[in-house]
Short mmCIF file of C-alpha atoms (C1' of nucleotides) in Angstrom, two decimals:
data_model
loop_
_atom_site.label_atom_id
_atom_site.label_comp_id
_atom_site.label_asym_id
_atom_site.label_seq_id
_atom_site.Cartn_x
_atom_site.Cartn_y
_atom_site.Cartn_z
CA UNK P 1 138.86 133.99 101.57
CA UNK P 2 142.11 135.79 101.21
CA UNK P 3 145.70 135.20 101.80
CA UNK P 4 146.26 131.78 102.67
CA UNK P 5 143.80 130.63 100.01
CA UNK P 6 146.21 131.49 97.40
CA UNK P 7 148.81 129.24 98.71
CA UNK P 8 146.62 126.35 98.94
CA UNK P 9 145.00 127.19 95.30
CA UNK P 10 148.29 127.03 93.90
CA UNK P 11 149.32 123.84 95.56
CA UNK P 12 146.23 122.09 94.46
CA UNK P 13 146.50 123.28 90.83
CA UNK P 14 150.17 122.54 90.76
CA UNK P 15 149.86 118.89 92.26
CA UNK P 16 147.32 118.07 89.54
CA UNK P 17 149.01 119.43 86.57
CA UNK P 18 152.33 118.27 87.49
CA UNK P 19 151.15 114.82 87.97
CA UNK P 20 149.19 114.70 84.40
CA UNK P 21 152.12 116.49 82.42
CA UNK P 22 155.23 116.46 84.10
CA UNK P 23 157.23 119.19 85.97
CA UNK P 24 158.96 120.77 82.79
CA UNK P 25 155.83 120.64 80.87
CA UNK P 26 153.67 122.37 83.27
CA UNK P 27 154.27 126.23 83.12
CA UNK P 28 153.93 128.63 85.98
CA UNK P 29 151.08 130.32 83.83
CA UNK P 30 149.28 126.87 83.58
CA UNK P 31 149.27 126.54 87.38
CA UNK P 32 148.33 130.24 88.22
CA UNK P 33 145.54 130.22 85.60
CA UNK P 34 144.04 126.98 86.98
CA UNK P 35 144.38 128.25 90.56
CA UNK P 36 142.86 131.88 89.73
CA UNK P 37 145.85 133.61 91.14
CA UNK P 38 148.22 135.92 89.48
CA UNK P 39 151.31 134.53 87.94
CA UNK P 40 153.59 136.44 90.20
CA UNK P 41 151.99 134.73 93.23
CA UNK P 42 154.23 131.64 92.65
CA UNK P 43 157.55 133.59 93.10
CA UNK P 44 156.06 135.68 95.97
CA UNK P 45 154.87 132.77 98.24
CA UNK P 46 157.39 130.14 97.23
CA UNK P 47 160.34 131.71 95.74
CA UNK P 48 160.74 129.71 92.65
CA UNK P 49 159.36 126.83 90.58
CA UNK P 50 161.75 124.35 92.22
CA UNK P 51 160.57 125.28 95.75
CA UNK P 52 157.13 125.02 94.49
CA UNK P 53 157.70 121.52 93.48
CA UNK P 54 159.33 120.63 96.82
CA UNK P 55 156.43 121.97 98.60
CA UNK P 56 153.98 120.01 96.60
CA UNK P 57 155.89 116.92 97.77
CA UNK P 58 156.43 118.27 101.41
CA UNK P 59 152.62 118.90 101.76
CA UNK P 60 151.65 115.05 101.04
CA UNK P 61 154.94 113.49 102.65
CA UNK P 62 155.04 115.43 105.69
CA UNK P 63 151.98 114.23 107.05
CA UNK P 64 152.30 110.69 105.59
CA UNK P 65 155.79 110.33 107.29
CA UNK P 66 154.83 111.71 110.46
CA UNK P 67 151.92 108.97 110.65
CA UNK P 68 154.05 106.37 109.49
CA UNK P 69 156.88 107.09 111.92
CA UNK P 70 154.60 106.59 114.94
CA UNK P 71 153.62 103.23 113.66
CA UNK P 72 157.21 102.39 112.91
CA UNK P 73 158.37 103.25 116.28
CA UNK P 74 155.79 100.79 117.76
CA UNK P 75 156.89 98.15 115.81
CA UNK P 76 160.65 98.91 116.39
CA UNK P 77 160.14 98.99 120.16
CA UNK P 78 159.01 95.33 120.27
CA UNK P 79 161.44 94.13 117.72
CA UNK P 80 163.67 91.20 118.95
CA UNK P 81 160.53 89.53 120.09
CA UNK P 82 157.96 90.24 117.70
CA UNK P 83 159.05 90.22 114.32
CA UNK P 84 156.64 91.67 111.71
CA UNK P 85 155.51 89.66 108.56
CA UNK P 86 156.21 91.22 105.29
CA UNK P 87 152.62 91.65 104.30
CA UNK P 88 152.05 93.55 107.60
CA UNK P 89 154.71 95.85 106.55
CA UNK P 90 153.24 96.42 103.19
CA UNK P 91 149.58 97.03 104.54
CA UNK P 92 151.04 99.33 107.00
CA UNK P 93 152.29 101.57 104.00
CA UNK P 94 149.07 101.62 101.99
CA UNK P 95 147.04 102.16 105.07
CA UNK P 96 149.17 105.16 106.13
CA UNK P 97 149.11 106.49 102.50
CA UNK P 98 145.24 106.48 102.46
CA UNK P 99 144.64 107.73 105.80
CA UNK P 100 147.39 110.18 106.82
CA UNK P 101 146.50 113.86 106.34
CA UNK P 102 142.78 115.07 106.11
CA UNK P 103 141.59 114.89 102.74
CA UNK P 104 143.30 111.82 101.30
CA UNK P 105 141.37 109.89 98.89
CA UNK P 106 142.58 106.84 96.78
CA UNK P 107 142.65 109.48 93.81
CA UNK P 108 145.06 111.67 95.64
CA UNK P 109 147.11 108.74 96.36
CA UNK P 110 147.13 107.77 92.53
CA UNK P 111 148.02 111.54 91.92
CA UNK P 112 151.10 111.44 94.49
CA UNK P 113 152.18 108.14 93.14
CA UNK P 114 152.40 109.58 89.72
CA UNK P 115 154.51 112.37 91.00
CA UNK P 116 156.77 109.94 92.70
CA UNK P 117 157.32 108.23 89.47
CA UNK P 118 158.07 111.57 88.06
CA UNK P 119 160.71 112.47 90.58
CA UNK P 120 162.45 109.38 89.81
CA UNK P 121 162.52 109.20 86.26
CA UNK P 122 162.65 112.87 85.26
CA UNK P 123 165.88 114.72 85.94
CA UNK P 124 165.01 116.91 88.77
CA UNK P 125 168.32 116.40 90.78
CA UNK P 126 167.10 118.95 93.30
CA UNK P 127 164.02 116.91 94.01
CA UNK P 128 165.94 113.79 94.55
CA UNK P 129 168.42 115.62 97.10
CA UNK P 130 165.20 117.34 98.81
CA UNK P 131 163.53 114.05 99.54
CA UNK P 132 166.58 112.20 100.42
CA UNK P 133 167.65 114.57 102.80
CA UNK P 134 163.95 115.25 104.31
CA UNK P 135 162.91 111.80 104.34
CA UNK P 136 165.93 109.36 104.17
CA UNK P 137 165.80 108.73 107.80
CA UNK P 138 162.26 107.24 107.73
CA UNK P 139 163.03 105.20 104.92
CA UNK P 140 166.16 103.82 106.81
CA UNK P 141 163.82 103.08 109.93
CA UNK P 142 161.51 100.97 107.57
CA UNK P 143 164.26 99.18 105.86
CA UNK P 144 165.41 97.92 109.31
CA UNK P 145 162.00 96.35 109.84
CA UNK P 146 162.03 94.92 106.29
CA UNK P 147 165.24 93.35 107.21
CA UNK P 148 163.90 91.65 110.24
CA UNK P 149 161.04 90.33 108.09
CA UNK P 150 163.21 88.91 105.63
CA UNK P 151 166.05 87.46 107.34
CA UNK P 152 166.76 84.85 104.49
CA UNK P 153 167.67 87.46 102.07
CA UNK P 154 171.16 88.65 101.55
CA UNK P 155 171.77 92.63 101.80
CA UNK P 156 172.17 92.94 98.08
CA UNK P 157 168.98 90.66 97.22
CA UNK P 158 166.90 92.52 99.67
CA UNK P 159 168.06 95.79 98.45
CA UNK P 160 167.08 94.98 94.74
CA UNK P 161 163.88 93.45 95.77
CA UNK P 162 162.77 96.60 97.54
CA UNK P 163 163.12 98.37 94.31
CA UNK P 164 161.29 95.84 92.35
CA UNK P 165 158.48 96.27 94.69
CA UNK P 166 159.00 100.06 94.37
CA UNK P 167 158.84 99.98 90.70
CA UNK P 168 155.80 97.81 90.53
CA UNK P 169 153.83 99.95 92.65
CA UNK P 170 154.79 103.29 91.46
CA UNK P 171 154.33 102.47 87.92
CA UNK P 172 151.01 100.56 88.22
CA UNK P 173 149.39 103.15 90.59
CA UNK P 174 150.69 105.91 88.74
CA UNK P 175 149.24 104.82 85.52
CA UNK P 176 146.34 102.82 86.86
CA UNK P 177 143.85 104.88 84.58
CA UNK P 178 145.61 104.95 81.43
CA UNK P 179 147.07 101.56 81.51
CA UNK P 180 143.57 99.85 81.56
CA UNK P 181 143.10 101.69 78.21
CA UNK P 182 145.88 99.67 76.33
CA UNK P 183 144.32 96.44 76.30
CA UNK P 184 141.65 95.76 73.67
CA UNK P 185 139.25 93.72 76.10
CA UNK P 186 137.74 95.95 78.87
CA UNK P 187 139.31 95.46 82.16
CA UNK P 188 140.14 97.54 84.96
CA UNK P 189 137.10 99.83 84.56
CA UNK P 190 136.78 99.37 88.21
CA UNK P 191 140.36 100.66 88.41
CA UNK P 192 140.08 102.03 91.71
CA UNK P 193 143.47 102.47 93.48
CA UNK P 194 142.43 100.77 96.47
CA UNK P 195 141.23 97.74 94.58
CA UNK P 196 144.56 97.70 92.68
CA UNK P 197 146.63 97.80 95.93
CA UNK P 198 144.53 94.83 97.14
CA UNK P 199 145.78 93.01 93.98
CA UNK P 200 149.00 94.42 94.48
CA UNK P 201 150.08 93.09 98.06
CA UNK P 202 149.92 89.53 97.46
CA UNK P 203 152.20 89.95 94.32
CA UNK P 204 154.69 91.95 96.09
CA UNK P 205 154.81 89.69 99.19
CA UNK P 206 155.35 86.57 96.99
CA UNK P 207 157.94 88.25 94.98
CA UNK P 208 159.85 89.42 97.86
CA UNK P 209 159.83 86.15 99.75
CA UNK P 210 160.76 84.09 96.72
CA UNK P 211 163.69 81.72 97.02
CA UNK P 212 166.73 82.86 95.07
CA UNK P 213 168.60 80.42 93.01
CA UNK D 1 181.88 110.28 56.60
CA UNK D 2 179.45 112.69 55.66
CA UNK D 3 175.80 112.63 54.80
CA UNK D 4 173.88 109.45 56.10
CA UNK D 5 176.21 109.64 59.34
CA UNK D 6 174.21 112.91 60.40
CA UNK D 7 171.14 111.11 60.94
CA UNK D 8 172.70 108.28 62.95
CA UNK D 9 174.60 110.77 64.99
CA UNK D 10 171.46 112.62 65.95
CA UNK D 11 169.57 109.67 66.85
CA UNK D 12 172.57 108.36 69.10
CA UNK D 13 172.93 111.72 70.92
CA UNK D 14 169.25 112.19 71.38
CA UNK D 15 168.93 108.43 72.73
CA UNK D 16 171.44 109.10 75.38
CA UNK D 17 170.42 112.67 76.50
CA UNK D 18 166.64 111.93 76.40
CA UNK D 19 167.26 108.97 78.82
CA UNK D 20 169.51 111.18 80.95
CA UNK D 21 167.43 114.27 81.17
CA UNK D 22 163.98 113.57 79.79
CA UNK D 23 162.50 114.95 76.59
CA UNK D 24 161.37 118.46 77.58
CA UNK D 25 164.69 119.10 79.61
CA UNK D 26 166.99 118.04 76.36
CA UNK D 27 167.14 120.71 73.64
CA UNK D 28 167.64 120.38 70.16
CA UNK D 29 170.85 122.44 70.93
CA UNK D 30 171.97 119.89 73.08
CA UNK D 31 171.31 117.25 70.83
CA UNK D 32 173.06 118.83 68.01
CA UNK D 33 176.04 120.00 69.67
CA UNK D 34 176.65 116.47 71.22
CA UNK D 35 176.04 114.90 67.79
CA UNK D 36 178.42 117.36 66.18
CA UNK D 37 176.00 118.58 63.68
CA UNK D 38 174.12 121.59 62.85
CA UNK D 39 171.11 122.66 64.77
CA UNK D 40 168.77 122.84 61.50
CA UNK D 41 169.69 119.19 60.76
CA UNK D 42 166.91 117.91 63.16
CA UNK D 43 164.32 119.72 61.46
CA UNK D 44 165.57 118.74 58.06
CA UNK D 45 165.82 115.16 58.61
CA UNK D 46 163.23 114.41 61.04
CA UNK D 47 160.83 117.37 60.56
CA UNK D 48 160.36 118.13 64.26
CA UNK D 49 161.28 117.43 67.75
CA UNK D 50 158.36 115.09 68.34
CA UNK D 51 159.22 113.01 65.05
CA UNK D 52 162.65 112.73 66.53
CA UNK D 53 161.37 111.28 69.58
CA UNK D 54 159.25 108.98 67.87
CA UNK D 55 162.29 107.76 65.59
CA UNK D 56 164.43 107.06 68.62
CA UNK D 57 161.75 104.86 69.84
CA UNK D 58 161.25 103.23 66.46
CA UNK D 59 164.82 102.44 66.01
CA UNK D 60 164.98 100.29 68.92
CA UNK D 61 161.69 99.08 68.94
CA UNK D 62 161.35 97.85 65.32
CA UNK D 63 164.09 95.18 65.44
CA UNK D 64 162.89 94.37 68.77
CA UNK D 65 159.30 93.70 67.63
CA UNK D 66 160.31 92.24 64.51
CA UNK D 67 162.64 89.70 66.34
CA UNK D 68 160.28 88.97 69.03
CA UNK D 69 157.26 88.49 66.76
CA UNK D 70 159.05 85.53 64.99
CA UNK D 71 159.59 83.74 68.18
CA UNK D 72 156.12 84.44 69.45
CA UNK D 73 154.69 83.07 66.14
CA UNK D 74 156.69 79.63 66.89
CA UNK D 75 155.20 79.32 70.26
CA UNK D 76 151.68 80.52 69.26
CA UNK D 77 151.98 77.68 66.53
CA UNK D 78 152.14 74.73 68.96
CA UNK D 79 149.91 76.37 71.23
CA UNK D 80 147.25 73.97 72.37
CA UNK D 81 149.67 71.13 73.12
CA UNK D 82 152.68 72.94 74.05
CA UNK D 83 152.05 75.55 76.87
CA UNK D 84 154.86 77.68 77.68
CA UNK D 85 156.03 78.43 81.12
CA UNK D 86 156.06 82.10 82.48
CA UNK D 87 159.60 82.04 83.31
CA UNK D 88 160.25 81.09 79.64
CA UNK D 89 158.11 84.04 78.37
CA UNK D 90 160.18 86.21 80.84
CA UNK D 91 163.33 84.97 79.46
CA UNK D 92 162.26 85.48 75.92
CA UNK D 93 161.73 88.94 76.41
CA UNK D 94 165.03 89.67 78.07
CA UNK D 95 166.97 87.74 75.63
CA UNK D 96 165.34 89.40 72.61
CA UNK D 97 166.03 92.81 74.16
CA UNK D 98 169.75 91.88 74.31
CA UNK D 99 170.06 90.33 70.98
CA UNK D 100 167.72 92.20 68.58
CA UNK D 101 169.44 94.47 66.43
CA UNK D 102 173.12 94.76 65.88
CA UNK D 103 174.91 96.78 68.60
CA UNK D 104 172.42 96.19 71.42
CA UNK D 105 174.48 95.98 74.80
CA UNK D 106 173.01 95.60 78.25
CA UNK D 107 173.82 99.45 78.57
CA UNK D 108 171.75 100.14 75.72
CA UNK D 109 168.92 98.28 77.08
CA UNK D 110 169.22 100.19 80.47
CA UNK D 111 169.20 103.36 78.52
CA UNK D 112 165.91 102.26 76.51
CA UNK D 113 164.20 101.02 79.73
CA UNK D 114 164.76 104.67 80.86
CA UNK D 115 163.23 105.92 77.64
CA UNK D 116 160.12 103.63 78.18
CA UNK D 117 159.71 104.59 81.79
CA UNK D 118 159.78 108.40 80.47
CA UNK D 119 157.26 107.63 77.77
CA UNK D 120 154.90 106.57 80.32
CA UNK D 121 155.57 109.07 83.20
CA UNK D 122 156.15 112.04 81.13
CA UNK D 123 153.34 113.44 79.28
CA UNK D 124 154.01 112.97 75.74
CA UNK D 125 150.71 112.05 74.42
CA UNK D 126 151.93 111.87 70.87
CA UNK D 127 154.39 109.16 72.12
CA UNK D 128 151.73 107.06 73.84
CA UNK D 129 149.64 107.13 70.72
CA UNK D 130 152.62 106.37 68.32
CA UNK D 131 153.55 103.38 70.49
CA UNK D 132 150.24 102.04 70.77
CA UNK D 133 149.41 102.19 67.23
CA UNK D 134 152.66 100.73 66.12
CA UNK D 135 153.30 98.15 68.68
CA UNK D 136 150.13 97.32 70.14
CA UNK D 137 149.71 94.04 68.19
CA UNK D 138 152.68 92.35 69.36
CA UNK D 139 151.46 93.13 72.94
CA UNK D 140 148.45 91.57 72.43
CA UNK D 141 150.06 88.46 70.82
CA UNK D 142 152.16 88.25 73.93
CA UNK D 143 149.32 88.61 76.18
CA UNK D 144 147.70 85.49 74.43
CA UNK D 145 150.71 83.31 75.37
CA UNK D 146 150.82 84.77 79.12
CA UNK D 147 147.20 83.75 79.32
CA UNK D 148 148.01 80.14 78.37
CA UNK D 149 151.14 80.13 80.92
CA UNK D 150 148.63 81.33 83.84
CA UNK D 151 145.47 79.69 83.27
CA UNK D 152 144.84 79.88 87.09
CA UNK D 153 144.42 83.71 87.08
CA UNK D 154 141.34 85.63 86.37
CA UNK D 155 141.71 87.75 83.36
CA UNK D 156 141.42 90.77 85.57
CA UNK D 157 144.12 89.49 87.85
CA UNK D 158 146.38 88.63 84.98
CA UNK D 159 146.09 92.05 83.51
CA UNK D 160 147.31 93.77 86.67
CA UNK D 161 150.08 91.46 87.31
CA UNK D 162 151.60 91.76 83.84
CA UNK D 163 151.63 95.39 84.70
CA UNK D 164 153.10 94.95 88.17
CA UNK D 165 155.87 93.14 86.23
CA UNK D 166 156.55 95.52 83.65
CA UNK D 167 156.56 98.23 86.38
CA UNK D 168 159.17 96.48 88.35
CA UNK D 169 161.22 95.90 85.32
CA UNK D 170 160.92 99.22 83.98
CA UNK D 171 161.63 101.32 87.10
CA UNK D 172 164.54 99.09 87.99
CA UNK D 173 166.44 98.57 85.02
CA UNK D 174 166.06 102.26 84.11
CA UNK D 175 167.39 103.52 87.30
CA UNK D 176 169.81 100.53 87.90
CA UNK D 177 172.99 102.77 87.89
CA UNK D 178 171.70 105.43 90.11
CA UNK D 179 170.00 102.94 92.36
CA UNK D 180 173.00 101.10 92.94
CA UNK D 181 174.82 104.20 93.93
CA UNK D 182 172.23 104.53 96.67
CA UNK D 183 173.40 101.61 98.38
CA UNK D 184 176.34 102.10 100.98
CA UNK D 185 177.99 98.75 99.75
CA UNK D 186 179.42 98.42 96.61
CA UNK D 187 177.37 96.72 93.78
CA UNK D 188 179.01 99.34 91.36
CA UNK D 189 181.10 97.38 88.90
CA UNK D 190 178.62 94.17 89.21
CA UNK D 191 175.61 96.33 88.60
CA UNK D 192 175.56 94.80 84.93
CA UNK D 193 171.97 94.94 83.57
CA UNK D 194 172.22 91.35 83.01
CA UNK D 195 172.81 90.76 86.85
CA UNK D 196 169.80 92.63 87.75
CA UNK D 197 167.54 90.65 85.26
CA UNK D 198 168.83 87.74 86.90
CA UNK D 199 167.59 88.94 90.29
CA UNK D 200 164.54 90.23 88.75
CA UNK D 201 163.33 87.10 86.96
CA UNK D 202 162.50 84.77 90.17
CA UNK D 203 160.82 87.62 91.74
CA UNK D 204 158.42 88.18 88.88
CA UNK D 205 158.05 84.42 88.46
CA UNK D 206 157.09 84.26 91.99
CA UNK D 207 154.86 87.31 92.20
CA UNK D 208 152.88 86.31 88.97
CA UNK D 209 152.18 82.88 90.29
CA UNK D 210 151.29 83.83 93.73
CA UNK D 211 147.96 82.73 94.96
CA UNK D 212 145.25 85.45 95.18
CA UNK D 213 143.05 85.53 98.28
"C1'" DT X 1 141.58 158.33 109.45
"C1'" DT X 2 146.10 157.46 108.96
"C1'" DT X 3 149.61 154.15 109.08
"C1'" DT X 4 152.16 150.11 108.45
"C1'" DG X 5 152.98 145.66 106.52
"C1'" DT X 6 151.37 142.30 103.54
"C1'" DT X 7 149.29 140.42 99.19
"C1'" DT X 8 147.80 141.08 94.68
"C1'" DT X 9 148.38 142.98 90.01
"C1'" DA X 10 149.86 144.23 85.21
"C1'" DA X 11 153.64 144.83 82.73
"C1'" DA X 12 158.15 144.27 81.41
"C1'" DC X 13 162.85 141.82 81.36
"C1'" DG X 14 166.17 138.55 79.62
"C1'" DT X 15 166.61 134.03 78.06
"C1'" DA X 16 166.20 129.73 75.97
"C1'" DT X 17 163.37 127.11 73.03
"C1'" DG X 18 161.75 124.97 68.19
"C1'" DT X 19 161.52 126.19 63.88
"C1'" DT X 20 162.21 128.55 59.29
"C1'" DT X 21 165.37 130.87 55.82
"C1'" DG X 22 168.29 131.51 51.96
"C1'" DA X 23 172.76 130.93 50.60
"C1'" DA X 24 176.64 127.96 50.76
"C1'" DA X 25 178.80 123.31 50.14
"C1'" DC X 26 178.60 119.07 48.36
"C1'" DA X 27 177.89 114.78 45.43
"C1'" DG X 28 177.05 112.18 41.30
"C1'" DG X 29 175.72 112.09 36.54
"C1'" DT X 30 176.33 113.74 31.73
"C1'" DA O 1 183.49 121.43 33.21
"C1'" DC O 2 178.77 121.77 33.97
"C1'" DC O 3 174.45 121.01 35.85
"C1'" DT O 4 171.13 119.06 39.58
"C1'" DG O 5 169.37 117.56 43.40
"C1'" DT O 6 170.62 116.89 48.35
"C1'" DT O 7 172.88 118.20 52.52
"C1'" DT O 8 174.86 121.65 55.66
"C1'" DC O 9 175.28 126.06 57.51
"C1'" DA O 10 174.84 130.52 60.00
"C1'" DA O 11 171.52 133.63 61.08
"C1'" DA O 12 167.34 135.06 62.22
"C1'" DC O 13 162.36 134.31 63.80
"C1'" DA O 14 158.56 133.87 66.95
"C1'" DT O 15 157.23 132.36 71.02
"C1'" DA O 16 157.07 130.69 75.52
"C1'" DC O 17 159.15 130.51 79.73
"C1'" DG O 18 160.92 131.95 84.75
"C1'" DT O 19 161.50 135.82 87.15
"C1'" DT O 20 161.57 140.71 88.71
"C1'" DT O 21 159.64 145.11 89.39
"C1'" DA O 22 156.80 148.90 90.92
"C1'" DA O 23 152.52 150.55 91.77
"C1'" DA O 24 147.94 149.38 93.34
"C1'" DA O 25 144.82 147.05 96.52
"C1'" DC O 26 144.08 145.49 100.77
"C1'" DA O 27 143.75 144.54 106.10
"C1'" DA O 28 144.59 145.41 110.61
"C1'" DA O 29 146.42 148.30 114.28
"C1'" DA O 30 147.14 152.90 116.13
#
DNA sequence: TTTTGTTTTAAACGTATGTTTGAAACAGGT
DNA sequence: ACCTGTTTCAAACATACGTTTAAAACAAAA
């Protein structure tokens, strides 16, 4: 239980703490303490805090995009004849997110959605660049299929609706636990991520297919 | 142009800088420099950085909720007979956001949406508590009207769809400028917040009214 | 066992932060 | 002009951070 465990412990602790407090609010000392390793271990194994942040994303996004890319390639292959439904494309995402990698749980998906939200809202220019350079290609492939699935939309309309969807997803899934605490009545106790996704998909599919005036 | 201007300058600078970089990434020195006031002025006038953050929110949310509450009261009065449409309730929000206060511009709305996104994603437990204690009541009133407007939905379904809407709105409007830069074609000049809202409303209305399976 | 390369450790470094201080500058009322 | 309370200012304070360092601990090969 020696060398490679340190890296994994750090990644686990960082993933959780980042998602709870944000990047700037989480110190390396918080992380290394929770991970039970020495402070210097982060800089030794990752180089810097920035690279640690990127590594946290890469650990989740790597297997996810790999898995996703296979399924997308199949769909893209039979494209002119077989046009995918929008709901199909949405389900593909949620299924991939829940199944890719080894130990992906609904809980982990929630954590990662919170991270994704942070990546957008919080400054972290380096992260945006990292994500775009690393995973921009898969996104473009996905968009090609979305375009095929929504031929009635103008390019501009589709662009915005994709982001409406992304926003609803990231925001809700990332705050699933805390959001339910806001209401005075008691809903969302069964706020399992998987259940929320089930409610989310029809909402998104209807929104993206709505006629524009 | 001396004394009470200091407070306003600080609030203006803080509002802008917070929305650009986040709370933790914005130092008091950044703020006071941009505001052209002395560093100590923040602690003198506001007490602490936390209270500054809360003051920034209060300055926007105060007039907004006041304005909103009036319109909501009217609607609530004629409730059993006159049931509001969902689109009506959405437009009410956007109109109030754009008109409440004196110098509210679409730009300012974008800035504040970014702040609202930060308030949720970024740790800042004190902010969440502050917002909930201060403005939770208005939210509940609004929900009562939404309930009337969507009688077909179960309480749980409605609860989540409200947050889907909130997520799409906050996420998109807060990143409107940077998101439009992502597209290869040029929405640029036309990416006024108001236009994005126009595209948003049909999306949301369709989503919230979607049949659930 | 000795050697070699890797990993861990405790301590320190330099910097940036939020906050406090006490004196100076200012304003308005008498 | 003189006081009185408020506001500004430069400087310092204490603390926390990310990072670096050099020695120690360790593992595996020779």
